[in-house]
C-alpha cells in the first residue's frame, strides 16, 4: 500500500516533484483533516507526519503547517505526507486531551475503528496511513494544562529493527531526553505494533506557542528527515540522555492539584512530588515518587480529575 493509492481518492496529485494540498475526509463524520502531500523528485521512503492529535498543543500544529508549506518537493527523495492538524474539532473547540464529539482522548483509541465514534474513526483513518508509511513522526507538546521539558518517546513494541530505527531517529530530533515506551493504544504505539517505526515528540506547553519554539521544532524535525534520507543536507548530532522508562503518576482523587517540584528537577524515590486537596483545603493524598529520576512534565492546572496524569518521572 502506498500514500498515492489512498490519497488519489481524495484528489491529491501523486506526480513526482509536486506538492498538493487538500483534505482527508474521515468517513461517517463531519471531520476533514487538512493535509499536504509532498511527492519528491526522486523515489524513496514514505514519511507520515501528524501534528495536533491533541487540539491544544499549538507549537506542533504550527510546525506541521510550516513544514507542509515550506518543504520543496524538488529537494525530497521519497514522499512526505503532513496532516496539520489531525484533530480539527478539538483544535477549534480549544480543548485539552479530548474531542468534542465523543469526549474521547484520540491518543488513547488507536488503532481506531472504521465504524466507531468520531475519535475512533479519525484514529482508524490515520492508522491506514501509518500502515502505508515507512516512518511515522507524531508531533505533540504539553497540553493546555501541562508544562514540560522537550522529550521524545519511541515504542519498544515493534521490536528488533523497528525499535532500533525508532530510537535512532528519536535521537536525531536532538531533544534532551529520549525514552522507550510499551504503551499500545497511542498513535505511535499502534504504528510500531503494526510494523511502522516512529516516535512521539513533545515540545511546548500550557496553551501557548512562540516563533522560537516553532523554529526549534522545524529544525529538529528537518534533522530527522535528513537522517531518514528523505531530505538533503548535513545531519546534526546532539547529546541526548536515553532514559530507561517514563513513570507516569496519575490522580487517584478529584479536586485540586498542588505540585511541589519543578520541571527537570531530580527526585528520589519516596519524595513527595505534590498533593491533591479537596475544595475545603484538606489534603486527600500525597503523591510520592515511585522511582529516582528527573521530572519530564508537570500538570499545571489546579483542577484535577481521577485518572488524570499529574507528573512523569524519566528514570535515568
Ligand atoms: Zn499530545
PDB file of C-alpha atoms and ligand atoms in Angstrom:
ATOM      1  CA  UNK A   1       0.000   0.000   0.000  1.00  0.00           C
ATOM      2  CA  UNK A   2       1.268   3.495  -0.851  1.00  0.00           C
ATOM      3  CA  UNK A   3       0.151   7.001   0.149  1.00  0.00           C
ATOM      4  CA  UNK A   4      -0.688   7.558  -3.538  1.00  0.00           C
ATOM      5  CA  UNK A   5      -3.208   4.748  -3.690  1.00  0.00           C
ATOM      6  CA  UNK A   6      -5.018   6.066  -0.586  1.00  0.00           C
ATOM      7  CA  UNK A   7      -4.729   9.780  -1.326  1.00  0.00           C
ATOM      8  CA  UNK A   8      -5.605   9.860  -5.025  1.00  0.00           C
ATOM      9  CA  UNK A   9      -9.182   9.111  -3.902  1.00  0.00           C
ATOM     10  CA  UNK A  10      -9.179  12.497  -2.098  1.00  0.00           C
ATOM     11  CA  UNK A  11      -7.891  14.339  -5.159  1.00  0.00           C
ATOM     12  CA  UNK A  12      -4.215  14.676  -4.182  1.00  0.00           C
ATOM     13  CA  UNK A  13      -1.735  14.816  -7.086  1.00  0.00           C
ATOM     14  CA  UNK A  14       0.760  11.993  -6.979  1.00  0.00           C
ATOM     15  CA  UNK A  15       3.154  13.104  -9.754  1.00  0.00           C
ATOM     16  CA  UNK A  16       6.860  13.133  -8.858  1.00  0.00           C
ATOM     17  CA  UNK A  17       8.279  16.532  -7.887  1.00  0.00           C
ATOM     18  CA  UNK A  18       4.934  18.058  -6.880  1.00  0.00           C
ATOM     19  CA  UNK A  19       3.141  19.216  -3.771  1.00  0.00           C
ATOM     20  CA  UNK A  20      -0.628  19.113  -3.382  1.00  0.00           C
ATOM     21  CA  UNK A  21      -2.848  20.275  -0.553  1.00  0.00           C
ATOM     22  CA  UNK A  22      -6.385  19.310   0.376  1.00  0.00           C
ATOM     23  CA  UNK A  23      -8.452  17.497   2.954  1.00  0.00           C
ATOM     24  CA  UNK A  24      -8.702  13.872   4.024  1.00  0.00           C
ATOM     25  CA  UNK A  25     -12.318  13.207   4.934  1.00  0.00           C
ATOM     26  CA  UNK A  26     -12.983  10.901   7.881  1.00  0.00           C
ATOM     27  CA  UNK A  27     -15.796   8.668   6.664  1.00  0.00           C
ATOM     28  CA  UNK A  28     -19.093   8.889   8.513  1.00  0.00           C
ATOM     29  CA  UNK A  29     -18.078  12.089  10.371  1.00  0.00           C
ATOM     30  CA  UNK A  30     -18.009  15.837   9.617  1.00  0.00           C
ATOM     31  CA  UNK A  31     -14.199  15.819  10.117  1.00  0.00           C
ATOM     32  CA  UNK A  32     -11.868  16.820   7.293  1.00  0.00           C
ATOM     33  CA  UNK A  33      -8.155  16.778   8.083  1.00  0.00           C
ATOM     34  CA  UNK A  34      -6.033  19.400   6.251  1.00  0.00           C
ATOM     35  CA  UNK A  35      -3.143  17.580   4.601  1.00  0.00           C
ATOM     36  CA  UNK A  36      -0.180  18.188   2.305  1.00  0.00           C
ATOM     37  CA  UNK A  37       1.324  15.515   0.079  1.00  0.00           C
ATOM     38  CA  UNK A  38       4.890  16.235  -0.992  1.00  0.00           C
ATOM     39  CA  UNK A  39       5.985  13.808  -3.686  1.00  0.00           C
ATOM     40  CA  UNK A  40       9.742  14.116  -4.110  1.00  0.00           C
ATOM     41  CA  UNK A  41      11.587  14.398  -7.410  1.00  0.00           C
ATOM     42  CA  UNK A  42      13.223  11.047  -6.627  1.00  0.00           C
ATOM     43  CA  UNK A  43      11.688   7.901  -5.154  1.00  0.00           C
ATOM     44  CA  UNK A  44      12.422   6.951  -1.528  1.00  0.00           C
ATOM     45  CA  UNK A  45      10.795   6.378   1.842  1.00  0.00           C
ATOM     46  CA  UNK A  46       7.207   7.368   2.648  1.00  0.00           C
ATOM     47  CA  UNK A  47       7.053   9.509   5.784  1.00  0.00           C
ATOM     48  CA  UNK A  48       3.881  10.385   7.673  1.00  0.00           C
ATOM     49  CA  UNK A  49       3.973  13.484   9.898  1.00  0.00           C
ATOM     50  CA  UNK A  50       0.998  14.302  12.135  1.00  0.00           C
ATOM     51  CA  UNK A  51       0.571  17.446  14.228  1.00  0.00           C
ATOM     52  CA  UNK A  52      -2.296  18.095  16.587  1.00  0.00           C
ATOM     53  CA  UNK A  53      -3.590  14.648  17.533  1.00  0.00           C
ATOM     54  CA  UNK A  54      -4.320  16.747  20.634  1.00  0.00           C
ATOM     55  CA  UNK A  55      -6.037  20.003  19.672  1.00  0.00           C
ATOM     56  CA  UNK A  56      -4.495  22.219  22.374  1.00  0.00           C
ATOM     57  CA  UNK A  57      -0.835  21.573  21.576  1.00  0.00           C
ATOM     58  CA  UNK A  58      -0.033  24.626  19.467  1.00  0.00           C
ATOM     59  CA  UNK A  59       3.729  24.614  18.694  1.00  0.00           C
ATOM     60  CA  UNK A  60       3.470  21.221  16.973  1.00  0.00           C
ATOM     61  CA  UNK A  61       0.433  22.281  14.931  1.00  0.00           C
ATOM     62  CA  UNK A  62       2.120  25.435  13.630  1.00  0.00           C
ATOM     63  CA  UNK A  63       5.272  23.370  12.975  1.00  0.00           C
ATOM     64  CA  UNK A  64       3.295  20.887  10.855  1.00  0.00           C
ATOM     65  CA  UNK A  65       1.654  23.766   8.933  1.00  0.00           C
ATOM     66  CA  UNK A  66       5.048  25.400   8.258  1.00  0.00           C
ATOM     67  CA  UNK A  67       6.759  22.133   7.260  1.00  0.00           C
ATOM     68  CA  UNK A  68       3.923  21.415   4.824  1.00  0.00           C
ATOM     69  CA  UNK A  69       4.177  24.923   3.379  1.00  0.00           C
ATOM     70  CA  UNK A  70       7.958  25.175   3.056  1.00  0.00           C
ATOM     71  CA  UNK A  71       9.342  21.728   2.132  1.00  0.00           C
ATOM     72  CA  UNK A  72      10.391  21.845  -1.536  1.00  0.00           C
ATOM     73  CA  UNK A  73       9.413  18.611  -3.356  1.00  0.00           C
ATOM     74  CA  UNK A  74      12.365  19.074  -5.727  1.00  0.00           C
ATOM     75  CA  UNK A  75      14.699  18.547  -2.755  1.00  0.00           C
ATOM     76  CA  UNK A  76      12.849  15.499  -1.410  1.00  0.00           C
ATOM     77  CA  UNK A  77      13.794  11.883  -2.027  1.00  0.00           C
ATOM     78  CA  UNK A  78      10.615   9.949  -1.237  1.00  0.00           C
ATOM     79  CA  UNK A  79       7.176  11.124  -0.162  1.00  0.00           C
ATOM     80  CA  UNK A  80       6.136  13.173   2.852  1.00  0.00           C
ATOM     81  CA  UNK A  81       2.529  13.407   3.971  1.00  0.00           C
ATOM     82  CA  UNK A  82       1.799  16.039   6.630  1.00  0.00           C
ATOM     83  CA  UNK A  83      -1.554  16.269   8.452  1.00  0.00           C
ATOM     84  CA  UNK A  84      -1.950  19.677  10.096  1.00  0.00           C
ATOM     85  CA  UNK A  85      -3.823  19.254  12.400  1.00  0.00           C
ATOM     86  CA  UNK A  86      -5.340  15.805  12.833  1.00  0.00           C
ATOM     87  CA  UNK A  87      -7.905  16.731  15.452  1.00  0.00           C
ATOM     88  CA  UNK A  88      -9.595  19.749  13.859  1.00  0.00           C
ATOM     89  CA  UNK A  89     -12.725  19.585  16.090  1.00  0.00           C
ATOM     90  CA  UNK A  90     -10.621  19.583  19.308  1.00  0.00           C
ATOM     91  CA  UNK A  91      -8.394  22.377  17.943  1.00  0.00           C
ATOM     92  CA  UNK A  92     -11.325  24.671  17.103  1.00  0.00           C
ATOM     93  CA  UNK A  93     -13.034  23.923  20.423  1.00  0.00           C
ATOM     94  CA  UNK A  94      -9.739  24.761  22.258  1.00  0.00           C
ATOM     95  CA  UNK A  95      -9.935  21.511  24.175  1.00  0.00           C
ATOM     96  CA  UNK A  96      -7.148  19.681  26.002  1.00  0.00           C
ATOM     97  CA  UNK A  97      -6.841  15.890  25.599  1.00  0.00           C
ATOM     98  CA  UNK A  98     -10.427  15.241  24.453  1.00  0.00           C
ATOM     99  CA  UNK A  99     -12.516  15.533  21.293  1.00  0.00           C
ATOM    100  CA  UNK A 100     -15.815  17.456  21.427  1.00  0.00           C
ATOM    101  CA  UNK A 101     -17.954  14.838  19.673  1.00  0.00           C
ATOM    102  CA  UNK A 102     -17.375  11.860  21.957  1.00  0.00           C
ATOM    103  CA  UNK A 103     -15.234  13.098  24.880  1.00  0.00           C
ATOM    104  CA  UNK A 104     -12.503  10.603  23.969  1.00  0.00           C
ATOM    105  CA  UNK A 105      -8.738  11.143  24.027  1.00  0.00           C
ATOM    106  CA  UNK A 106      -7.716  10.493  20.407  1.00  0.00           C
ATOM    107  CA  UNK A 107      -4.293   9.290  21.528  1.00  0.00           C
ATOM    108  CA  UNK A 108      -5.933   6.537  23.589  1.00  0.00           C
ATOM    109  CA  UNK A 109      -8.150   4.980  20.901  1.00  0.00           C
ATOM    110  CA  UNK A 110      -5.607   3.856  18.287  1.00  0.00           C
ATOM    111  CA  UNK A 111      -5.713   1.865  16.004  1.00  0.00           C
ATOM    112  CA  UNK A 112      -9.330   3.056  15.955  1.00  0.00           C
ATOM    113  CA  UNK A 113     -12.483   1.587  14.452  1.00  0.00           C
ATOM    114  CA  UNK A 114     -13.935   2.071  10.948  1.00  0.00           C
ATOM    115  CA  UNK A 115     -17.472   2.195  12.378  1.00  0.00           C
ATOM    116  CA  UNK A 116     -16.725   3.690  15.826  1.00  0.00           C
ATOM    117  CA  UNK A 117     -17.200   7.137  17.380  1.00  0.00           C
ATOM    118  CA  UNK A 118     -15.722  10.249  15.753  1.00  0.00           C
ATOM    119  CA  UNK A 119     -12.362   9.926  17.572  1.00  0.00           C
ATOM    120  CA  UNK A 120     -12.181   6.198  16.803  1.00  0.00           C
ATOM    121  CA  UNK A 121     -12.859   6.877  13.127  1.00  0.00           C
ATOM    122  CA  UNK A 122     -10.192   9.607  12.991  1.00  0.00           C
ATOM    123  CA  UNK A 123      -7.729   7.121  14.544  1.00  0.00           C
ATOM    124  CA  UNK A 124      -8.738   4.457  12.027  1.00  0.00           C
ATOM    125  CA  UNK A 125      -8.198   6.826   9.082  1.00  0.00           C
ATOM    126  CA  UNK A 126      -4.769   7.892  10.364  1.00  0.00           C
ATOM    127  CA  UNK A 127      -3.841   4.269  11.094  1.00  0.00           C
ATOM    128  CA  UNK A 128      -4.377   3.266   7.431  1.00  0.00           C
ATOM    129  CA  UNK A 129      -1.789   5.925   6.526  1.00  0.00           C
ATOM    130  CA  UNK A 130       0.536   4.666   9.292  1.00  0.00           C
ATOM    131  CA  UNK A 131       0.353   1.203   7.727  1.00  0.00           C
ATOM    132  CA  UNK A 132       1.404   2.642   4.353  1.00  0.00           C
ATOM    133  CA  UNK A 133       4.256   4.719   5.866  1.00  0.00           C
ATOM    134  CA  UNK A 134       7.894   3.642   6.221  1.00  0.00           C
ATOM    135  CA  UNK A 135       8.303   6.005   9.193  1.00  0.00           C
ATOM    136  CA  UNK A 136       5.848   7.879  11.418  1.00  0.00           C
ATOM    137  CA  UNK A 137       6.540  11.222  13.121  1.00  0.00           C
ATOM    138  CA  UNK A 138       3.878  12.281  15.645  1.00  0.00           C
ATOM    139  CA  UNK A 139       4.326  15.858  16.867  1.00  0.00           C
ATOM    140  CA  UNK A 140       2.886  16.723  20.291  1.00  0.00           C
ATOM    141  CA  UNK A 141       3.618  19.119  23.142  1.00  0.00           C
ATOM    142  CA  UNK A 142       2.488  19.975  26.635  1.00  0.00           C
ATOM    143  CA  UNK A 143      -1.281  20.392  26.548  1.00  0.00           C
ATOM    144  CA  UNK A 144      -3.202  23.490  27.732  1.00  0.00           C
ATOM    145  CA  UNK A 145      -2.685  22.412  31.378  1.00  0.00           C
ATOM    146  CA  UNK A 146       0.771  20.803  31.158  1.00  0.00           C
ATOM    147  CA  UNK A 147       4.341  22.071  31.371  1.00  0.00           C
ATOM    148  CA  UNK A 148       7.217  20.024  30.022  1.00  0.00           C
ATOM    149  CA  UNK A 149      10.843  19.871  29.002  1.00  0.00           C
ATOM    150  CA  UNK A 150      11.277  18.738  25.361  1.00  0.00           C
ATOM    151  CA  UNK A 151      11.491  14.958  25.114  1.00  0.00           C
ATOM    152  CA  UNK A 152      10.691  12.168  22.689  1.00  0.00           C
ATOM    153  CA  UNK A 153       9.097   8.763  23.172  1.00  0.00           C
ATOM    154  CA  UNK A 154       9.644   5.806  20.861  1.00  0.00           C
ATOM    155  CA  UNK A 155       7.844   2.483  21.093  1.00  0.00           C
ATOM    156  CA  UNK A 156       9.500  -0.773  22.084  1.00  0.00           C
ATOM    157  CA  UNK A 157       6.529  -2.751  20.739  1.00  0.00           C
ATOM    158  CA  UNK A 158       7.870  -3.161  17.193  1.00  0.00           C
ATOM    159  CA  UNK A 159      10.945  -4.983  18.484  1.00  0.00           C
ATOM    160  CA  UNK A 160      14.279  -5.546  16.745  1.00  0.00           C
ATOM    161  CA  UNK A 161      14.997  -3.356  13.752  1.00  0.00           C
ATOM    162  CA  UNK A 162      11.764  -1.324  14.131  1.00  0.00           C
ATOM    163  CA  UNK A 163      12.707  -0.315  17.677  1.00  0.00           C
ATOM    164  CA  UNK A 164      16.321   0.431  16.693  1.00  0.00           C
ATOM    165  CA  UNK A 165      15.225   2.672  13.787  1.00  0.00           C
ATOM    166  CA  UNK A 166      12.722   4.454  16.041  1.00  0.00           C
ATOM    167  CA  UNK A 167      15.337   5.047  18.734  1.00  0.00           C
ATOM    168  CA  UNK A 168      17.962   6.334  16.274  1.00  0.00           C
ATOM    169  CA  UNK A 169      15.531   8.788  14.636  1.00  0.00           C
ATOM    170  CA  UNK A 170      14.319   9.919  18.088  1.00  0.00           C
ATOM    171  CA  UNK A 171      17.894  10.826  18.982  1.00  0.00           C
ATOM    172  CA  UNK A 172      18.242  12.745  15.682  1.00  0.00           C
ATOM    173  CA  UNK A 173      15.469  15.056  16.903  1.00  0.00           C
ATOM    174  CA  UNK A 174      18.048  16.443  19.342  1.00  0.00           C
ATOM    175  CA  UNK A 175      15.660  16.931  22.282  1.00  0.00           C
ATOM    176  CA  UNK A 176      17.392  16.440  25.651  1.00  0.00           C
ATOM    177  CA  UNK A 177      15.568  13.232  26.723  1.00  0.00           C
ATOM    178  CA  UNK A 178      14.732  10.068  24.763  1.00  0.00           C
ATOM    179  CA  UNK A 179      12.578   7.371  26.339  1.00  0.00           C
ATOM    180  CA  UNK A 180      11.184   3.984  25.235  1.00  0.00           C
ATOM    181  CA  UNK A 181       7.550   3.007  25.878  1.00  0.00           C
ATOM    182  CA  UNK A 182       5.395  -0.131  25.796  1.00  0.00           C
ATOM    183  CA  UNK A 183       2.004   1.603  25.542  1.00  0.00           C
ATOM    184  CA  UNK A 184      -0.022   0.260  22.604  1.00  0.00           C
ATOM    185  CA  UNK A 185      -3.163   2.423  22.385  1.00  0.00           C
ATOM    186  CA  UNK A 186      -1.347   5.648  21.478  1.00  0.00           C
ATOM    187  CA  UNK A 187      -0.867   6.710  17.889  1.00  0.00           C
ATOM    188  CA  UNK A 188       2.858   5.894  17.730  1.00  0.00           C
ATOM    189  CA  UNK A 189       2.497   2.621  19.699  1.00  0.00           C
ATOM    190  CA  UNK A 190      -0.189   1.371  17.293  1.00  0.00           C
ATOM    191  CA  UNK A 191       2.080   2.194  14.338  1.00  0.00           C
ATOM    192  CA  UNK A 192       5.059   0.347  15.864  1.00  0.00           C
ATOM    193  CA  UNK A 193       2.932  -2.673  16.742  1.00  0.00           C
ATOM    194  CA  UNK A 194       1.823  -2.808  13.093  1.00  0.00           C
ATOM    195  CA  UNK A 195       5.450  -2.665  11.909  1.00  0.00           C
ATOM    196  CA  UNK A 196       5.999   1.056  11.215  1.00  0.00           C
ATOM    197  CA  UNK A 197       8.879   2.646  13.157  1.00  0.00           C
ATOM    198  CA  UNK A 198       8.363   6.140  14.539  1.00  0.00           C
ATOM    199  CA  UNK A 199       8.235   8.391  17.567  1.00  0.00           C
ATOM    200  CA  UNK A 200       6.106  10.866  19.515  1.00  0.00           C
ATOM    201  CA  UNK A 201       7.819  14.211  20.161  1.00  0.00           C
ATOM    202  CA  UNK A 202       6.931  16.691  22.922  1.00  0.00           C
ATOM    203  CA  UNK A 203       7.780  20.417  22.848  1.00  0.00           C
ATOM    204  CA  UNK A 204       5.939  23.494  24.141  1.00  0.00           C
ATOM    205  CA  UNK A 205       3.365  23.873  26.849  1.00  0.00           C
ATOM    206  CA  UNK A 206       0.410  25.494  28.611  1.00  0.00           C
ATOM    207  CA  UNK A 207      -1.741  26.533  25.653  1.00  0.00           C
ATOM    208  CA  UNK A 208       0.894  28.916  24.322  1.00  0.00           C
ATOM    209  CA  UNK A 209       3.217  28.935  21.314  1.00  0.00           C
ATOM    210  CA  UNK A 210       6.103  31.085  20.142  1.00  0.00           C
ATOM    211  CA  UNK A 211       8.040  31.591  16.912  1.00  0.00           C
ATOM    212  CA  UNK A 212      11.184  30.343  18.687  1.00  0.00           C
ATOM    213  CA  UNK A 213       9.537  27.056  19.722  1.00  0.00           C
ATOM    214  CA  UNK A 214       8.221  26.503  16.211  1.00  0.00           C
ATOM    215  CA  UNK A 215      11.682  27.208  14.715  1.00  0.00           C
ATOM    216  CA  UNK A 216      13.266  24.732  17.132  1.00  0.00           C
ATOM    217  CA  UNK A 217      10.611  22.130  16.262  1.00  0.00           C
ATOM    218  CA  UNK A 218      11.039  22.664  12.485  1.00  0.00           C
ATOM    219  CA  UNK A 219      14.860  22.378  12.767  1.00  0.00           C
ATOM    220  CA  UNK A 220      14.571  19.223  14.873  1.00  0.00           C
ATOM    221  CA  UNK A 221      12.070  17.543  12.531  1.00  0.00           C
ATOM    222  CA  UNK A 222      14.090  18.544   9.456  1.00  0.00           C
ATOM    223  CA  UNK A 223      17.159  16.896  11.002  1.00  0.00           C
ATOM    224  CA  UNK A 224      15.145  13.696  11.425  1.00  0.00           C
ATOM    225  CA  UNK A 225      14.036  13.889   7.761  1.00  0.00           C
ATOM    226  CA  UNK A 226      17.721  14.235   6.750  1.00  0.00           C
ATOM    227  CA  UNK A 227      18.669  11.289   8.975  1.00  0.00           C
ATOM    228  CA  UNK A 228      15.968   9.205   7.253  1.00  0.00           C
ATOM    229  CA  UNK A 229      17.406  10.125   3.840  1.00  0.00           C
ATOM    230  CA  UNK A 230      14.346  11.985   2.532  1.00  0.00           C
ATOM    231  CA  UNK A 231      15.885  15.461   2.728  1.00  0.00           C
ATOM    232  CA  UNK A 232      19.344  16.654   1.718  1.00  0.00           C
ATOM    233  CA  UNK A 233      21.864  18.336   3.986  1.00  0.00           C
ATOM    234  CA  UNK A 234      24.184  17.746   6.904  1.00  0.00           C
ATOM    235  CA  UNK A 235      22.814  15.688   9.776  1.00  0.00           C
ATOM    236  CA  UNK A 236      23.463  17.389  13.119  1.00  0.00           C
ATOM    237  CA  UNK A 237      24.139  15.188  16.105  1.00  0.00           C
ATOM    238  CA  UNK A 238      23.322  16.370  19.617  1.00  0.00           C
ATOM    239  CA  UNK A 239      23.965  14.924  23.019  1.00  0.00           C
ATOM    240  CA  UNK A 240      20.809  13.305  24.386  1.00  0.00           C
ATOM    241  CA  UNK A 241      20.032  11.349  27.528  1.00  0.00           C
ATOM    242  CA  UNK A 242      18.475   7.926  26.956  1.00  0.00           C
ATOM    243  CA  UNK A 243      16.056   7.184  29.785  1.00  0.00           C
ATOM    244  CA  UNK A 244      15.171   3.677  30.962  1.00  0.00           C
ATOM    245  CA  UNK A 245      11.452   4.418  31.148  1.00  0.00           C
ATOM    246  CA  UNK A 246       8.855   7.037  31.994  1.00  0.00           C
ATOM    247  CA  UNK A 247       6.931   6.564  35.252  1.00  0.00           C
ATOM    248  CA  UNK A 248       3.630   8.465  34.952  1.00  0.00           C
ATOM    249  CA  UNK A 249       1.884   9.357  38.205  1.00  0.00           C
ATOM    250  CA  UNK A 250      -1.893   9.539  37.908  1.00  0.00           C
ATOM    251  CA  UNK A 251      -4.527  11.096  40.176  1.00  0.00           C
ATOM    252  CA  UNK A 252      -6.473   8.789  42.468  1.00  0.00           C
ATOM    253  CA  UNK A 253      -8.758  11.599  43.636  1.00  0.00           C
ATOM    254  CA  UNK A 254     -10.566  14.544  42.127  1.00  0.00           C
ATOM    255  CA  UNK A 255     -10.091  18.049  43.451  1.00  0.00           C
ATOM    256  CA  UNK A 256      -7.189  20.487  43.482  1.00  0.00           C
ATOM    257  CA  UNK A 257      -3.602  19.547  42.488  1.00  0.00           C
ATOM    258  CA  UNK A 258      -0.578  21.148  44.164  1.00  0.00           C
ATOM    259  CA  UNK A 259       2.762  20.305  42.508  1.00  0.00           C
ATOM    260  CA  UNK A 260       5.814  20.746  44.760  1.00  0.00           C
ATOM    261  CA  UNK A 261       8.570  20.178  42.194  1.00  0.00           C
ATOM    262  CA  UNK A 262       9.797  21.891  39.054  1.00  0.00           C
ATOM    263  CA  UNK A 263      10.454  20.631  35.570  1.00  0.00           C
ATOM    264  CA  UNK A 264      13.763  18.791  35.159  1.00  0.00           C
ATOM    265  CA  UNK A 265      14.184  18.647  38.938  1.00  0.00           C
ATOM    266  CA  UNK A 266      15.917  15.478  40.097  1.00  0.00           C
ATOM    267  CA  UNK A 267      13.780  13.472  42.514  1.00  0.00           C
ATOM    268  CA  UNK A 268      14.401  10.483  44.762  1.00  0.00           C
ATOM    269  CA  UNK A 269      12.090   7.533  45.330  1.00  0.00           C
ATOM    270  CA  UNK A 270       9.694   8.297  48.209  1.00  0.00           C
ATOM    271  CA  UNK A 271       9.941  12.106  47.863  1.00  0.00           C
ATOM    272  CA  UNK A 272       6.586  13.907  47.891  1.00  0.00           C
ATOM    273  CA  UNK A 273       6.001  15.394  44.419  1.00  0.00           C
ATOM    274  CA  UNK A 274       2.684  17.019  45.203  1.00  0.00           C
ATOM    275  CA  UNK A 275      -0.700  16.560  46.810  1.00  0.00           C
ATOM    276  CA  UNK A 276      -4.399  16.677  45.986  1.00  0.00           C
ATOM    277  CA  UNK A 277      -6.681  18.613  48.323  1.00  0.00           C
ATOM    278  CA  UNK A 278     -10.463  18.803  48.465  1.00  0.00           C
ATOM    279  CA  UNK A 279     -12.425  22.027  47.968  1.00  0.00           C
ATOM    280  CA  UNK A 280     -12.046  22.809  51.687  1.00  0.00           C
ATOM    281  CA  UNK A 281      -8.229  22.740  51.500  1.00  0.00           C
ATOM    282  CA  UNK A 282      -7.880  19.381  53.264  1.00  0.00           C
ATOM    283  CA  UNK A 283      -5.203  17.036  51.954  1.00  0.00           C
ATOM    284  CA  UNK A 284      -6.744  13.950  50.363  1.00  0.00           C
ATOM    285  CA  UNK A 285      -3.489  12.270  49.377  1.00  0.00           C
ATOM    286  CA  UNK A 286       0.223  12.895  48.985  1.00  0.00           C
ATOM    287  CA  UNK A 287       1.862  11.679  45.792  1.00  0.00           C
ATOM    288  CA  UNK A 288       5.340  10.220  46.210  1.00  0.00           C
ATOM    289  CA  UNK A 289       7.963   9.397  43.606  1.00  0.00           C
ATOM    290  CA  UNK A 290       7.972   5.698  42.760  1.00  0.00           C
ATOM    291  CA  UNK A 291      11.431   5.887  41.203  1.00  0.00           C
ATOM    292  CA  UNK A 292      14.558   8.038  41.194  1.00  0.00           C
ATOM    293  CA  UNK A 293      14.700  10.266  38.136  1.00  0.00           C
ATOM    294  CA  UNK A 294      14.080  13.617  36.512  1.00  0.00           C
ATOM    295  CA  UNK A 295      10.679  15.314  36.049  1.00  0.00           C
ATOM    296  CA  UNK A 296       9.736  15.438  32.346  1.00  0.00           C
ATOM    297  CA  UNK A 297       6.346  17.039  32.739  1.00  0.00           C
ATOM    298  CA  UNK A 298       4.213  18.550  35.469  1.00  0.00           C
ATOM    299  CA  UNK A 299       0.486  19.285  35.231  1.00  0.00           C
ATOM    300  CA  UNK A 300      -0.114  22.977  35.912  1.00  0.00           C
ATOM    301  CA  UNK A 301      -3.898  23.080  36.328  1.00  0.00           C
ATOM    302  CA  UNK A 302      -5.370  23.385  39.809  1.00  0.00           C
ATOM    303  CA  UNK A 303      -8.291  21.250  38.640  1.00  0.00           C
ATOM    304  CA  UNK A 304      -7.719  17.516  38.552  1.00  0.00           C
ATOM    305  CA  UNK A 305      -9.972  14.529  37.948  1.00  0.00           C
ATOM    306  CA  UNK A 306      -9.412  10.917  38.897  1.00  0.00           C
ATOM    307  CA  UNK A 307      -7.193   9.106  36.388  1.00  0.00           C
ATOM    308  CA  UNK A 308      -5.553  12.310  35.085  1.00  0.00           C
ATOM    309  CA  UNK A 309      -1.753  12.323  34.750  1.00  0.00           C
ATOM    310  CA  UNK A 310      -0.076  14.520  37.396  1.00  0.00           C
ATOM    311  CA  UNK A 311       3.612  14.319  36.557  1.00  0.00           C
ATOM    312  CA  UNK A 312       6.070  11.933  34.954  1.00  0.00           C
ATOM    313  CA  UNK A 313       9.495  10.830  36.101  1.00  0.00           C
ATOM    314  CA  UNK A 314      12.064   9.984  33.460  1.00  0.00           C
ATOM    315  CA  UNK A 315      14.012   7.136  35.012  1.00  0.00           C
ATOM    316  CA  UNK A 316      17.701   7.565  34.221  1.00  0.00           C
TER     317      UNK A 316
HETATM  318 ZN1  LIG B   1      -0.372  15.277  22.940  1.00  0.00          ZN
END
